[in-house]
Amino acid sequence: MTDQFRVKRIWQQDERTLGIVWTDGRKSLYDVVELRRQCRCAHCIDEVTRELKLDPDSVPESLRPQRIESVGRYALTIQFSDGHKTGIYPFERLRELG
Amino acid sequence: MSFFKRVQDKFAPKATEVKTGEVKSEMTLPSVEASAQTSASEAPKGGALDRVKSLIAVGSGKGGVGKSTVSLNLALALQKQGKKVGLIDADIYGPSQQHMTKAVRPTLLEGDLIEPSTYQGIKLISVAMFSNSGQAQLLRGPMAAQVIRQFLSQVAWGELDYLIIDLPPGTGDIQLTLAQIAPLSGAVLVTTPQEISLIDVRKAVSMFQTLNVPILGVVENMSYFICDQCDKKHYIFQQAGGKKLAAECGAPLLAEIPIDPRVAASSDAGEPIVVKQADSLVGRAFAQIAEKVVAQEQMQRGTDGALGYFLLEWK
Ligand SMILES: Nc1ncnc2c1ncn2[C@@H]1O[C@H](COP(=O)(O)OP(=O)(O)OP(=O)(O)O)[C@@H](O)[C@H]1O
Ligand SMILES: [Mg+2]
Ligand SMILES: [Zn+2]
């Protein structure tokens, strides 16, 4: 009905890599530090001007997720070790990133 | 003060009436303060939904078309077909399941769990159960989301094949939030035959599509009237809105439910028509809806093998 792809399998590949297999069989690997830099939540990006509020260099290479959880059927959310947890990553966007 | 106590106080009439002879048991629900860090955007934890196979929302976008009637009778029809079923009345504007079922208040279990009420073999929980007056006042968005989150995470649903959610009318922030926090495996849309209803129902369609929730089918309610004299189906509106909507969203028309005064009468009496008059046209329409929902849901599940709820702890 909808042609959006969803998560079939999700796992921690290594220390800083997240793995996802999508429902169409495609496999994506994500660097978790890069995912933090790609956050589009209201703290990290100006919702009107779409300007980045987050300085990518301020995200340390040592940053890690703590938990990754589904949001409904369309997205996931990541709680990071710096306490940041407001980011929602729609599957559609993750497909573009990985 | 616990969160639910606060909700209850919000609902409760200023002066609590206690009828003479009535034992007044204060019901205080588990506090969410323990997990006070939970932000409004966070999804409910797996816990209480762990053994729930499928969560289905009944929505419309439009008020008064029969969502609550369809939710309850669909739940009962599924139960009669041997499924384990639960029902959440999420209509924070005007919860009606309590009125239709006369179900008693749920009990509080050890720890943080609420034991749902039961009615004709289904498990039931309603916003109205937490109000002393049995009626809800309007809950604002974040509060409504919090209540529903608790219904999903702190109710001892146990093992269920289907958990049905009766959504409030409309397609505003509240509906969007509810549809977002519940890991829905599908939605059933309710409409009436009139073209004018479709304007609102289409908004619900696009809401579900945005959230990637498959539409399992369309129920057209109040489709026709059977006259006592001639026994013929009178399609008084003649607009076939259900069929049209089904075609538009690529989902099956699950059934056309006739207007039957017994629908309203039986729900006022706390005895829904599926139970009371299983062999009536309405009763049979619901049996058909239940069968098709099962088939559609299995098809959806079978085709893409996607995970519903997931939680990954990073090491
Ligand atoms: N097929 C039917 N025949 C006769 N009466 C019906 C039928 N379906 C629903 N009704 C009656 O219409 C009224 C509205 O139905 P219901 O409460 O189920 O609608 P709703 O969509 O949940 O409304 P709301 O938007 O207020 O939540 C009720 O009194 C119900 O008994
Ligand atoms: Mg209703
Ligand atoms: Zn962010």
Short mmCIF file of C-alpha atoms and ligand atoms in Angstrom, two decimals:
data_model
loop_
_atom_site.label_atom_id
_atom_site.label_comp_id
_atom_site.label_asym_id
_atom_site.label_seq_id
_atom_site.Cartn_x
_atom_site.Cartn_y
_atom_site.Cartn_z
CA MET A 1 0.00 0.00 0.00
CA THR A 2 2.66 2.45 1.03
CA ASP A 3 5.98 2.00 -0.66
CA GLN A 4 7.99 3.08 2.32
CA PHE A 5 10.58 0.58 3.45
CA ARG A 6 10.84 -0.48 7.05
CA VAL A 7 13.35 -2.16 9.31
CA LYS A 8 13.64 -5.90 9.03
CA ARG A 9 16.71 -6.29 11.20
CA ILE A 10 18.69 -3.83 13.31
CA TRP A 11 21.92 -4.50 15.17
CA GLN A 12 25.17 -3.09 16.50
CA GLN A 13 27.80 -3.93 13.91
CA ASP A 14 30.79 -2.71 15.87
CA GLU A 15 31.73 -0.10 18.43
CA ARG A 16 30.37 2.82 16.39
CA THR A 17 28.43 1.29 13.53
CA LEU A 18 24.71 0.64 13.35
CA GLY A 19 23.43 -1.93 10.89
CA ILE A 20 19.97 -2.10 9.35
CA VAL A 21 18.49 -4.51 6.86
CA TRP A 22 15.44 -2.98 5.18
CA THR A 23 12.32 -4.75 4.05
CA ASP A 24 13.52 -4.65 0.43
CA GLY A 25 16.68 -6.48 1.46
CA ARG A 26 19.00 -3.49 1.22
CA LYS A 27 21.63 -3.32 3.94
CA SER A 28 22.77 0.01 5.38
CA LEU A 29 25.58 0.77 7.80
CA TYR A 30 25.67 4.01 9.75
CA ASP A 31 28.40 5.70 11.69
CA VAL A 32 26.65 6.62 14.93
CA VAL A 33 28.68 9.83 15.45
CA GLU A 34 27.68 10.95 11.98
CA LEU A 35 24.04 10.18 12.81
CA ARG A 36 24.27 12.53 15.77
CA ARG A 37 25.60 15.24 13.46
CA GLN A 38 22.72 14.60 11.09
CA CYS A 39 20.11 15.19 13.78
CA ARG A 40 17.30 17.42 12.55
CA CYS A 41 15.53 18.06 15.82
CA ALA A 42 14.56 21.56 16.91
CA HIS A 43 17.70 21.84 19.05
CA CYS A 44 19.97 20.98 16.19
CA ILE A 45 18.41 22.82 13.27
CA ASP A 46 16.37 26.00 12.96
CA GLU A 47 12.93 24.82 11.95
CA VAL A 48 12.19 27.97 9.96
CA THR A 49 15.44 28.78 8.21
CA ARG A 50 16.63 25.12 8.19
CA GLU A 51 19.98 26.49 9.31
CA LEU A 52 22.18 24.17 11.37
CA LYS A 53 22.31 25.15 15.01
CA LEU A 54 24.53 22.24 15.92
CA ASP A 55 28.22 22.69 15.27
CA PRO A 56 29.27 19.33 13.78
CA ASP A 57 32.76 19.77 15.26
CA SER A 58 31.27 19.96 18.73
CA VAL A 59 30.21 16.33 18.49
CA PRO A 60 33.05 14.26 19.95
CA GLU A 61 34.21 11.13 18.17
CA SER A 62 33.70 9.30 21.46
CA LEU A 63 29.92 9.87 21.40
CA ARG A 64 27.81 6.70 21.38
CA PRO A 65 24.14 5.86 21.41
CA GLN A 66 22.68 4.33 24.55
CA ARG A 67 19.44 3.05 23.13
CA ILE A 68 17.79 3.03 19.74
CA GLU A 69 14.04 2.63 19.66
CA SER A 70 11.30 2.52 17.07
CA VAL A 71 8.84 5.38 16.76
CA GLY A 72 5.54 4.12 15.40
CA ARG A 73 6.15 2.47 12.06
CA TYR A 74 7.99 5.24 10.30
CA ALA A 75 11.03 6.25 12.29
CA LEU A 76 13.51 5.54 15.04
CA THR A 77 14.87 7.66 17.85
CA ILE A 78 18.31 7.56 19.40
CA GLN A 79 19.30 8.42 22.93
CA PHE A 80 22.95 9.45 22.91
CA SER A 81 25.55 9.29 25.65
CA ASP A 82 25.55 13.11 25.89
CA GLY A 83 21.91 12.95 26.95
CA HIS A 84 20.57 14.14 23.59
CA LYS A 85 17.43 12.20 22.73
CA THR A 86 15.08 14.49 20.85
CA GLY A 87 16.11 13.41 17.39
CA ILE A 88 13.72 11.39 15.27
CA TYR A 89 15.13 9.69 12.19
CA PRO A 90 12.39 8.80 9.71
CA PHE A 91 13.18 5.63 7.78
CA GLU A 92 12.85 7.61 4.58
CA ARG A 93 15.69 9.87 5.67
CA LEU A 94 17.85 6.99 6.87
CA ARG A 95 17.47 5.39 3.46
CA GLU A 96 18.90 8.55 1.96
CA LEU A 97 21.77 8.65 4.45
CA GLY A 98 22.83 5.04 4.14
CA MET B 1 0.91 12.96 43.71
CA SER B 2 0.80 10.24 41.13
CA PHE B 3 0.18 11.10 37.55
CA PHE B 4 -3.11 9.29 37.30
CA LYS B 5 -4.28 10.85 40.49
CA ARG B 6 -3.71 14.16 38.83
CA VAL B 7 -5.61 13.02 35.76
CA GLN B 8 -8.40 11.80 37.96
CA ASP B 9 -8.55 15.09 39.80
CA LYS B 10 -8.80 16.84 36.48
CA PHE B 11 -11.72 14.66 35.49
CA ALA B 12 -13.44 14.62 38.80
CA PRO B 13 -16.29 16.93 39.62
CA LYS B 14 -15.36 19.57 42.18
CA ALA B 15 -17.32 18.02 44.99
CA THR B 16 -17.01 14.26 44.87
CA GLU B 17 -20.42 12.71 45.22
CA VAL B 18 -20.57 9.54 47.23
CA LYS B 19 -23.89 7.79 47.22
CA THR B 20 -24.96 6.43 50.55
CA GLY B 21 -24.02 2.85 51.12
CA GLU B 22 -21.54 2.95 48.28
CA VAL B 23 -18.05 1.94 49.18
CA LYS B 24 -15.82 4.55 47.75
CA SER B 25 -12.56 3.05 46.72
CA GLU B 26 -10.05 5.63 45.73
CA MET B 27 -8.22 4.43 42.75
CA THR B 28 -4.75 5.70 42.36
CA LEU B 29 -2.81 4.58 39.40
CA PRO B 30 0.89 4.02 39.28
CA SER B 31 3.01 7.06 39.17
CA VAL B 32 5.00 7.87 36.08
CA GLU B 33 7.28 10.09 38.07
CA ALA B 34 9.73 7.24 38.36
CA SER B 35 10.31 7.64 34.65
CA ALA B 36 9.78 11.36 34.65
CA GLN B 37 12.54 11.85 32.11
CA THR B 38 10.30 10.36 29.43
CA SER B 39 9.75 13.14 26.96
CA ALA B 40 6.56 13.54 24.99
CA SER B 41 8.27 12.34 21.84
CA GLU B 42 9.43 9.08 23.32
CA ALA B 43 7.67 5.85 22.44
CA PRO B 44 6.24 3.57 25.09
CA LYS B 45 8.44 0.80 26.40
CA GLY B 46 7.98 -2.70 25.19
CA GLY B 47 6.80 -4.19 28.48
CA ALA B 48 3.03 -4.37 28.42
CA LEU B 49 2.84 -4.80 24.65
CA ASP B 50 5.42 -7.55 24.48
CA ARG B 51 2.88 -10.25 23.83
CA VAL B 52 0.45 -8.20 21.77
CA LYS B 53 0.68 -9.42 18.21
CA SER B 54 -1.19 -6.68 16.45
CA LEU B 55 -2.34 -3.18 17.29
CA ILE B 56 -5.12 -1.80 15.14
CA ALA B 57 -6.52 1.72 15.23
CA VAL B 58 -10.10 2.49 14.32
CA GLY B 59 -10.25 6.04 13.08
CA SER B 60 -12.14 8.32 10.85
CA GLY B 61 -11.21 11.94 11.06
CA LYS B 62 -14.93 12.57 11.25
CA GLY B 63 -17.05 12.55 14.38
CA GLY B 64 -20.19 10.54 14.98
CA VAL B 65 -19.76 8.11 12.10
CA GLY B 66 -19.64 5.06 14.34
CA LYS B 67 -15.99 4.58 15.30
CA SER B 68 -16.78 3.49 18.84
CA THR B 69 -19.56 1.18 17.69
CA VAL B 70 -17.25 -0.36 15.10
CA SER B 71 -14.32 -0.67 17.54
CA LEU B 72 -16.33 -2.51 20.14
CA ASN B 73 -18.24 -4.78 17.77
CA LEU B 74 -15.11 -5.55 15.78
CA ALA B 75 -13.34 -6.48 19.02
CA LEU B 76 -16.23 -8.72 20.04
CA ALA B 77 -16.51 -10.30 16.60
CA LEU B 78 -12.80 -11.12 16.64
CA GLN B 79 -13.20 -12.62 20.08
CA LYS B 80 -16.08 -14.77 18.88
CA GLN B 81 -13.80 -16.04 16.15
CA GLY B 82 -11.44 -17.33 18.80
CA LYS B 83 -8.95 -14.49 18.99
CA LYS B 84 -7.61 -12.94 22.16
CA VAL B 85 -8.66 -9.32 22.03
CA GLY B 86 -8.19 -6.07 23.93
CA LEU B 87 -9.75 -2.66 23.41
CA ILE B 88 -8.46 0.79 24.30
CA ASP B 89 -10.92 3.65 24.37
CA ALA B 90 -8.61 6.52 23.51
CA ASP B 91 -11.33 9.05 22.90
CA ILE B 92 -10.24 11.73 25.29
CA TYR B 93 -13.05 13.99 24.08
CA GLY B 94 -15.87 11.66 24.95
CA PRO B 95 -15.01 8.10 25.86
CA SER B 96 -17.95 5.87 25.05
CA GLN B 97 -16.78 2.32 25.63
CA GLN B 98 -17.47 2.65 29.31
CA HIS B 99 -21.04 3.67 28.55
CA MET B 100 -21.53 0.90 26.02
CA THR B 101 -20.07 -1.87 28.12
CA LYS B 102 -20.74 -0.77 31.68
CA ALA B 103 -17.35 -2.27 32.39
CA VAL B 104 -16.02 -1.87 35.86
CA ARG B 105 -12.93 -0.01 36.80
CA PRO B 106 -9.69 -1.88 36.38
CA THR B 107 -7.75 -3.01 39.35
CA LEU B 108 -4.26 -2.18 40.32
CA LEU B 109 -1.77 -5.00 40.36
CA GLU B 110 1.44 -5.33 42.25
CA GLY B 111 4.13 -3.06 41.01
CA ASP B 112 3.40 -0.73 38.20
CA LEU B 113 0.74 -2.61 36.28
CA ILE B 114 -2.98 -2.05 35.82
CA GLU B 115 -5.19 -5.08 35.28
CA PRO B 116 -7.63 -4.20 32.49
CA SER B 117 -11.34 -4.57 32.89
CA THR B 118 -13.02 -7.43 31.06
CA TYR B 119 -16.21 -7.45 29.08
CA GLN B 120 -17.68 -10.43 27.21
CA GLY B 121 -14.25 -12.00 27.02
CA ILE B 122 -12.35 -8.96 25.82
CA LYS B 123 -9.96 -6.84 27.86
CA LEU B 124 -10.93 -3.24 28.03
CA ILE B 125 -9.52 0.02 29.22
CA SER B 126 -11.04 3.47 28.82
CA VAL B 127 -10.10 7.00 29.69
CA ALA B 128 -13.47 7.17 31.40
CA MET B 129 -12.47 4.51 33.91
CA PHE B 130 -10.16 6.97 35.56
CA SER B 131 -12.74 9.61 36.14
CA ASN B 132 -14.95 9.62 39.17
CA SER B 133 -17.86 10.94 37.19
CA GLY B 134 -17.37 8.35 34.47
CA GLN B 135 -16.96 11.18 32.01
CA ALA B 136 -13.84 12.73 30.66
CA GLN B 137 -13.26 16.37 30.28
CA LEU B 138 -11.10 17.38 27.41
CA LEU B 139 -7.52 16.43 27.96
CA ARG B 140 -4.90 18.63 26.41
CA GLY B 141 -2.43 17.15 23.96
CA PRO B 142 0.57 16.22 26.11
CA MET B 143 -1.68 14.88 28.87
CA ALA B 144 -3.66 12.79 26.39
CA ALA B 145 -0.45 11.39 24.96
CA GLN B 146 0.76 10.53 28.45
CA VAL B 147 -2.47 8.69 29.30
CA ILE B 148 -2.32 6.65 26.11
CA ARG B 149 1.33 5.92 26.66
CA GLN B 150 0.38 4.45 30.02
CA PHE B 151 -2.40 2.42 28.45
CA LEU B 152 0.23 0.93 26.18
CA SER B 153 2.96 0.44 28.71
CA GLN B 154 1.39 -0.09 32.11
CA VAL B 155 -1.67 -2.20 31.41
CA ALA B 156 -1.26 -5.94 31.88
CA TRP B 157 -2.53 -6.86 28.43
CA GLY B 158 -0.91 -10.25 28.54
CA GLU B 159 -1.09 -12.31 25.39
CA LEU B 160 -3.33 -10.75 22.74
CA ASP B 161 -3.87 -11.39 19.07
CA TYR B 162 -5.43 -7.98 18.55
CA LEU B 163 -5.48 -4.78 20.51
CA ILE B 164 -7.99 -2.35 19.03
CA ILE B 165 -7.73 1.39 19.66
CA ASP B 166 -10.82 3.58 19.38
CA LEU B 167 -9.36 6.91 18.31
CA PRO B 168 -10.91 10.30 19.00
CA PRO B 169 -12.50 12.09 16.01
CA GLY B 170 -10.42 14.57 14.08
CA THR B 171 -6.95 14.65 12.58
CA GLY B 172 -5.25 17.22 14.74
CA ASP B 173 -2.15 16.99 16.89
CA ILE B 174 -3.76 14.67 19.40
CA GLN B 175 -4.73 12.05 16.84
CA LEU B 176 -1.36 12.33 15.19
CA THR B 177 0.44 11.89 18.49
CA LEU B 178 -1.66 8.89 19.46
CA ALA B 179 -1.14 7.23 16.10
CA GLN B 180 2.55 7.93 16.44
CA ILE B 181 3.20 6.56 19.89
CA ALA B 182 1.24 3.36 19.34
CA PRO B 183 3.20 0.90 17.22
CA LEU B 184 0.23 0.33 14.94
CA SER B 185 0.16 -2.56 12.55
CA GLY B 186 -2.84 -1.20 10.73
CA ALA B 187 -5.83 1.09 10.68
CA VAL B 188 -9.50 0.59 9.93
CA LEU B 189 -11.31 3.63 8.57
CA VAL B 190 -14.94 4.32 9.26
CA THR B 191 -17.04 6.55 7.04
CA THR B 192 -20.65 7.15 6.14
CA PRO B 193 -21.79 7.01 2.50
CA GLN B 194 -22.06 10.77 2.07
CA GLU B 195 -19.48 12.51 -0.08
CA ILE B 196 -19.19 15.20 2.57
CA SER B 197 -17.85 12.72 5.15
CA LEU B 198 -15.00 11.85 2.84
CA ILE B 199 -13.46 15.28 3.16
CA ASP B 200 -12.52 14.56 6.76
CA VAL B 201 -11.83 10.87 6.33
CA ARG B 202 -9.30 11.59 3.58
CA LYS B 203 -7.31 13.60 6.11
CA ALA B 204 -7.16 10.52 8.30
CA VAL B 205 -6.01 8.48 5.30
CA SER B 206 -3.12 10.80 4.67
CA MET B 207 -2.25 10.89 8.36
CA PHE B 208 -1.93 7.10 8.45
CA GLN B 209 -0.03 7.05 5.19
CA THR B 210 2.43 9.62 6.49
CA LEU B 211 3.04 7.43 9.52
CA ASN B 212 3.44 4.39 7.31
CA VAL B 213 0.47 2.62 8.91
CA PRO B 214 -1.24 0.36 6.39
CA ILE B 215 -4.95 0.88 5.91
CA LEU B 216 -6.52 -2.53 6.39
CA GLY B 217 -9.89 -1.53 5.03
CA VAL B 218 -12.86 0.79 5.02
CA VAL B 219 -16.11 0.28 6.89
CA GLU B 220 -19.08 2.13 5.50
CA ASN B 221 -21.51 2.64 8.34
CA MET B 222 -25.15 3.67 8.10
CA SER B 223 -25.12 2.58 4.49
CA TYR B 224 -28.73 1.65 3.98
CA PHE B 225 -31.97 1.17 5.76
CA ILE B 226 -34.15 -1.91 5.67
CA CYS B 227 -37.77 -1.15 5.67
CA ASP B 228 -40.11 -3.34 7.68
CA GLN B 229 -42.73 -3.26 4.98
CA CYS B 230 -40.83 -4.25 1.86
CA ASP B 231 -37.67 -5.86 3.23
CA LYS B 232 -35.61 -4.05 0.63
CA LYS B 233 -32.33 -2.27 1.18
CA HIS B 234 -32.91 1.45 0.82
CA TYR B 235 -29.67 3.21 0.02
CA ILE B 236 -30.93 6.55 1.21
CA PHE B 237 -27.75 8.44 0.52
CA GLN B 238 -26.85 6.72 -2.74
CA GLN B 239 -23.36 8.06 -2.68
CA ALA B 240 -21.27 4.94 -2.02
CA GLY B 241 -18.63 6.90 -0.11
CA GLY B 242 -17.12 3.76 1.38
CA LYS B 243 -16.48 2.13 -1.96
CA LYS B 244 -15.01 5.33 -3.30
CA LEU B 245 -12.70 5.80 -0.33
CA ALA B 246 -11.60 2.17 -0.46
CA ALA B 247 -10.66 2.57 -4.11
CA GLU B 248 -8.77 5.76 -3.36
CA CYS B 249 -6.59 4.22 -0.67
CA GLY B 250 -6.21 0.83 -2.31
CA ALA B 251 -7.81 -1.02 0.59
CA PRO B 252 -10.84 -3.30 0.61
CA LEU B 253 -14.32 -2.21 1.57
CA LEU B 254 -14.79 -4.38 4.64
CA ALA B 255 -18.57 -4.09 4.85
CA GLU B 256 -21.56 -1.86 4.49
CA ILE B 257 -23.38 -1.67 7.80
CA PRO B 258 -27.06 -0.82 7.66
CA ILE B 259 -28.79 1.65 9.90
CA ASP B 260 -30.46 -0.37 12.59
CA PRO B 261 -32.07 1.29 15.60
CA ARG B 262 -31.02 -1.73 17.64
CA VAL B 263 -27.38 -0.63 17.27
CA ALA B 264 -27.98 2.41 19.41
CA ALA B 265 -30.47 0.69 21.69
CA SER B 266 -28.23 -2.30 22.35
CA SER B 267 -25.21 -0.17 23.09
CA ASP B 268 -27.21 1.97 25.48
CA ALA B 269 -28.25 -1.22 27.23
CA GLY B 270 -24.62 -2.32 27.47
CA GLU B 271 -25.23 -5.22 25.12
CA PRO B 272 -23.63 -4.63 21.75
CA ILE B 273 -25.38 -6.01 18.69
CA VAL B 274 -22.70 -8.57 17.83
CA VAL B 275 -23.47 -10.26 21.13
CA LYS B 276 -27.17 -9.61 21.29
CA GLN B 277 -28.22 -10.13 17.66
CA ALA B 278 -25.38 -12.01 16.02
CA ASP B 279 -27.65 -13.11 13.18
CA SER B 280 -28.91 -9.67 12.25
CA LEU B 281 -27.52 -8.01 9.13
CA VAL B 282 -25.45 -5.77 11.35
CA GLY B 283 -24.20 -8.73 13.37
CA ARG B 284 -23.19 -10.56 10.20
CA ALA B 285 -21.55 -7.46 8.77
CA PHE B 286 -19.29 -7.34 11.82
CA ALA B 287 -18.38 -11.01 11.52
CA GLN B 288 -17.37 -10.27 7.93
CA ILE B 289 -15.34 -7.22 8.96
CA ALA B 290 -13.48 -9.28 11.54
CA GLU B 291 -12.61 -11.99 9.02
CA LYS B 292 -11.36 -9.50 6.48
CA VAL B 293 -9.33 -7.58 9.04
CA VAL B 294 -7.59 -10.80 10.07
CA ALA B 295 -6.80 -11.62 6.45
CA GLN B 296 -5.60 -8.13 5.62
CA GLU B 297 -3.45 -7.87 8.70
CA GLN B 298 -1.81 -11.21 8.00
CA MET B 299 -1.13 -10.18 4.45
CA GLN B 300 0.51 -6.95 5.59
CA ARG B 301 2.58 -8.78 8.13
CA GLY B 302 3.55 -11.53 5.76
CA THR B 303 4.66 -9.35 2.89
CA ASP B 304 7.44 -7.26 4.31
CA GLY B 305 8.58 -9.03 7.50
CA ALA B 306 9.22 -5.67 9.13
CA LEU B 307 9.84 -5.32 12.84
CA GLY B 308 7.04 -3.66 14.76
CA TYR B 309 8.44 -2.27 17.96
CA PHE B 310 12.18 -2.52 18.49
CA LEU B 311 14.65 -1.40 21.11
CA LEU B 312 18.39 -1.76 20.73
CA GLU B 313 20.66 -1.19 23.72
CA TRP B 314 24.13 -0.09 22.66
CA LYS B 315 27.07 -1.88 24.24
N1 LIG C 1 -25.40 1.29 12.01
C1 LIG C 1 -25.97 2.04 12.94
N2 LIG C 1 -27.33 2.08 13.06
C2 LIG C 1 -27.92 2.86 14.00
N3 LIG C 1 -27.26 3.64 14.87
C3 LIG C 1 -25.91 3.65 14.80
C4 LIG C 1 -25.20 2.86 13.85
N4 LIG C 1 -23.87 3.08 14.03
C5 LIG C 1 -23.75 3.94 15.06
N5 LIG C 1 -24.97 4.29 15.53
C6 LIG C 1 -25.26 5.23 16.63
O1 LIG C 1 -24.74 6.50 16.24
C7 LIG C 1 -24.16 7.17 17.36
C8 LIG C 1 -22.71 7.51 17.07
O2 LIG C 1 -21.97 6.29 17.01
P1 LIG C 1 -20.53 6.17 17.69
O3 LIG C 1 -20.54 6.71 19.05
O4 LIG C 1 -20.09 4.77 17.50
O5 LIG C 1 -19.73 7.15 16.74
P2 LIG C 1 -18.27 7.75 16.90
O6 LIG C 1 -17.73 7.91 15.54
O7 LIG C 1 -17.49 6.94 17.86
O8 LIG C 1 -18.58 9.14 17.54
P3 LIG C 1 -17.54 10.18 18.17
O9 LIG C 1 -16.92 10.89 17.01
O10 LIG C 1 -18.38 11.07 19.01
O11 LIG C 1 -16.54 9.39 18.95
C9 LIG C 1 -24.36 6.25 18.54
O12 LIG C 1 -25.50 6.62 19.24
C10 LIG C 1 -24.53 4.86 17.91
O13 LIG C 1 -25.30 4.01 18.71
MG MG C 2 -16.47 7.51 19.67
ZN ZN C 3 19.00 17.04 17.80
#
